[in-house]
């Protein structure tokens, strides 16, 4: 099973701090649309990914109101008929 997480940056500073950290974390597949970053990860990596995002933002002095971790959706494998 995989999970999808969305990270919404409200400022370019937040985007510039968070995106490279997610790429370097290398925990799943990333997609970008505007200032929203999606990651398809293993659910066990969710806590780690949240820590990566928060640490990157804190290191760049980006405040918590400049970004949000919006959703976590589990993606199950399709069942075979």
PDB file of C-alpha atoms in Angstrom:
ATOM      1  CA  UNK A   1       0.000   0.000   0.000  1.00  0.00           C
ATOM      2  CA  UNK A   2       1.161   3.520  -0.768  1.00  0.00           C
ATOM      3  CA  UNK A   3       0.021   6.898   0.503  1.00  0.00           C
ATOM      4  CA  UNK A   4      -0.184  10.356  -1.053  1.00  0.00           C
ATOM      5  CA  UNK A   5       0.686  13.481   0.905  1.00  0.00           C
ATOM      6  CA  UNK A   6       0.181  17.062  -0.300  1.00  0.00           C
ATOM      7  CA  UNK A   7       2.374  19.915   0.876  1.00  0.00           C
ATOM      8  CA  UNK A   8       1.007  23.346  -0.014  1.00  0.00           C
ATOM      9  CA  UNK A   9       3.476  26.239   0.071  1.00  0.00           C
ATOM     10  CA  UNK A  10       1.869  29.648   0.428  1.00  0.00           C
ATOM     11  CA  UNK A  11       5.065  31.580  -0.338  1.00  0.00           C
ATOM     12  CA  UNK A  12       7.999  31.105  -2.707  1.00  0.00           C
ATOM     13  CA  UNK A  13      10.327  31.064   0.295  1.00  0.00           C
ATOM     14  CA  UNK A  14       8.506  28.031   1.685  1.00  0.00           C
ATOM     15  CA  UNK A  15       8.536  26.311  -1.701  1.00  0.00           C
ATOM     16  CA  UNK A  16      12.253  26.977  -2.178  1.00  0.00           C
ATOM     17  CA  UNK A  17      13.029  25.577   1.269  1.00  0.00           C
ATOM     18  CA  UNK A  18      10.816  22.492   1.151  1.00  0.00           C
ATOM     19  CA  UNK A  19      11.135  21.149  -2.404  1.00  0.00           C
ATOM     20  CA  UNK A  20      14.902  20.471  -2.374  1.00  0.00           C
ATOM     21  CA  UNK A  21      14.605  18.796   1.027  1.00  0.00           C
ATOM     22  CA  UNK A  22      11.898  16.459  -0.270  1.00  0.00           C
ATOM     23  CA  UNK A  23      13.968  15.590  -3.327  1.00  0.00           C
ATOM     24  CA  UNK A  24      16.999  14.865  -1.141  1.00  0.00           C
ATOM     25  CA  UNK A  25      14.922  12.709   1.233  1.00  0.00           C
ATOM     26  CA  UNK A  26      14.268  10.297  -1.671  1.00  0.00           C
ATOM     27  CA  UNK A  27      11.363   8.508   0.028  1.00  0.00           C
ATOM     28  CA  UNK A  28       8.968   8.270  -2.908  1.00  0.00           C
ATOM     29  CA  UNK A  29       7.687   9.806  -6.103  1.00  0.00           C
ATOM     30  CA  UNK A  30       7.266  13.583  -6.189  1.00  0.00           C
ATOM     31  CA  UNK A  31       5.035  15.768  -8.322  1.00  0.00           C
ATOM     32  CA  UNK A  32       4.712  19.533  -8.448  1.00  0.00           C
ATOM     33  CA  UNK A  33       1.863  21.747  -9.584  1.00  0.00           C
ATOM     34  CA  UNK A  34       2.284  25.424  -8.830  1.00  0.00           C
ATOM     35  CA  UNK A  35       3.200  25.698  -5.168  1.00  0.00           C
ATOM     36  CA  UNK A  36       1.743  22.290  -4.277  1.00  0.00           C
ATOM     37  CA  UNK A  37       4.045  19.309  -3.940  1.00  0.00           C
ATOM     38  CA  UNK A  38       2.641  15.799  -3.882  1.00  0.00           C
ATOM     39  CA  UNK A  39       4.562  12.760  -2.719  1.00  0.00           C
ATOM     40  CA  UNK A  40       3.582   9.123  -3.103  1.00  0.00           C
ATOM     41  CA  UNK A  41       5.264   7.298  -0.246  1.00  0.00           C
ATOM     42  CA  UNK A  42       5.051   4.240   1.958  1.00  0.00           C
ATOM     43  CA  UNK A  43       2.763   5.078   4.915  1.00  0.00           C
ATOM     44  CA  UNK A  44       5.567   4.198   7.354  1.00  0.00           C
ATOM     45  CA  UNK A  45       7.598   7.115   5.916  1.00  0.00           C
ATOM     46  CA  UNK A  46       4.920   9.718   6.693  1.00  0.00           C
ATOM     47  CA  UNK A  47       6.426  10.815  10.027  1.00  0.00           C
ATOM     48  CA  UNK A  48       9.874  11.080   8.489  1.00  0.00           C
ATOM     49  CA  UNK A  49       8.564  13.159   5.590  1.00  0.00           C
ATOM     50  CA  UNK A  50       6.765  15.541   7.963  1.00  0.00           C
ATOM     51  CA  UNK A  51      10.015  15.937   9.914  1.00  0.00           C
ATOM     52  CA  UNK A  52      11.927  16.663   6.687  1.00  0.00           C
ATOM     53  CA  UNK A  53       9.420  19.359   5.695  1.00  0.00           C
ATOM     54  CA  UNK A  54       9.363  20.979   9.142  1.00  0.00           C
ATOM     55  CA  UNK A  55      13.174  20.884   9.509  1.00  0.00           C
ATOM     56  CA  UNK A  56      13.715  22.398   6.048  1.00  0.00           C
ATOM     57  CA  UNK A  57      11.249  25.177   6.755  1.00  0.00           C
ATOM     58  CA  UNK A  58      12.727  25.886  10.178  1.00  0.00           C
ATOM     59  CA  UNK A  59      16.276  25.978   8.766  1.00  0.00           C
ATOM     60  CA  UNK A  60      15.152  28.532   6.173  1.00  0.00           C
ATOM     61  CA  UNK A  61      13.273  30.529   8.820  1.00  0.00           C
ATOM     62  CA  UNK A  62       9.960  29.850   7.102  1.00  0.00           C
ATOM     63  CA  UNK A  63       7.067  30.117   9.522  1.00  0.00           C
ATOM     64  CA  UNK A  64       4.418  27.413   9.855  1.00  0.00           C
ATOM     65  CA  UNK A  65       1.723  29.641   8.359  1.00  0.00           C
ATOM     66  CA  UNK A  66       3.698  29.805   5.077  1.00  0.00           C
ATOM     67  CA  UNK A  67       3.063  26.118   4.311  1.00  0.00           C
ATOM     68  CA  UNK A  68       0.746  23.303   5.251  1.00  0.00           C
ATOM     69  CA  UNK A  69       0.739  19.563   5.046  1.00  0.00           C
ATOM     70  CA  UNK A  70      -2.737  19.115   3.674  1.00  0.00           C
ATOM     71  CA  UNK A  71      -3.677  15.473   3.313  1.00  0.00           C
ATOM     72  CA  UNK A  72      -2.609  11.881   3.596  1.00  0.00           C
ATOM     73  CA  UNK A  73      -4.561   9.408   1.483  1.00  0.00           C
ATOM     74  CA  UNK A  74      -3.855   5.694   1.468  1.00  0.00           C
ATOM     75  CA  UNK A  75      -3.761   4.095  -1.952  1.00  0.00           C
ATOM     76  CA  UNK A  76      -4.549   0.400  -1.920  1.00  0.00           C
ATOM     77  CA  UNK A  77      -3.627  -2.039  -4.644  1.00  0.00           C
ATOM     78  CA  UNK A  78      -6.486  -2.918  -6.949  1.00  0.00           C
ATOM     79  CA  UNK A  79      -8.022  -6.285  -6.204  1.00  0.00           C
ATOM     80  CA  UNK A  80      -7.867  -8.941  -8.875  1.00  0.00           C
ATOM     81  CA  UNK A  81     -11.253 -10.261 -10.049  1.00  0.00           C
TER      82      UNK A  81
END
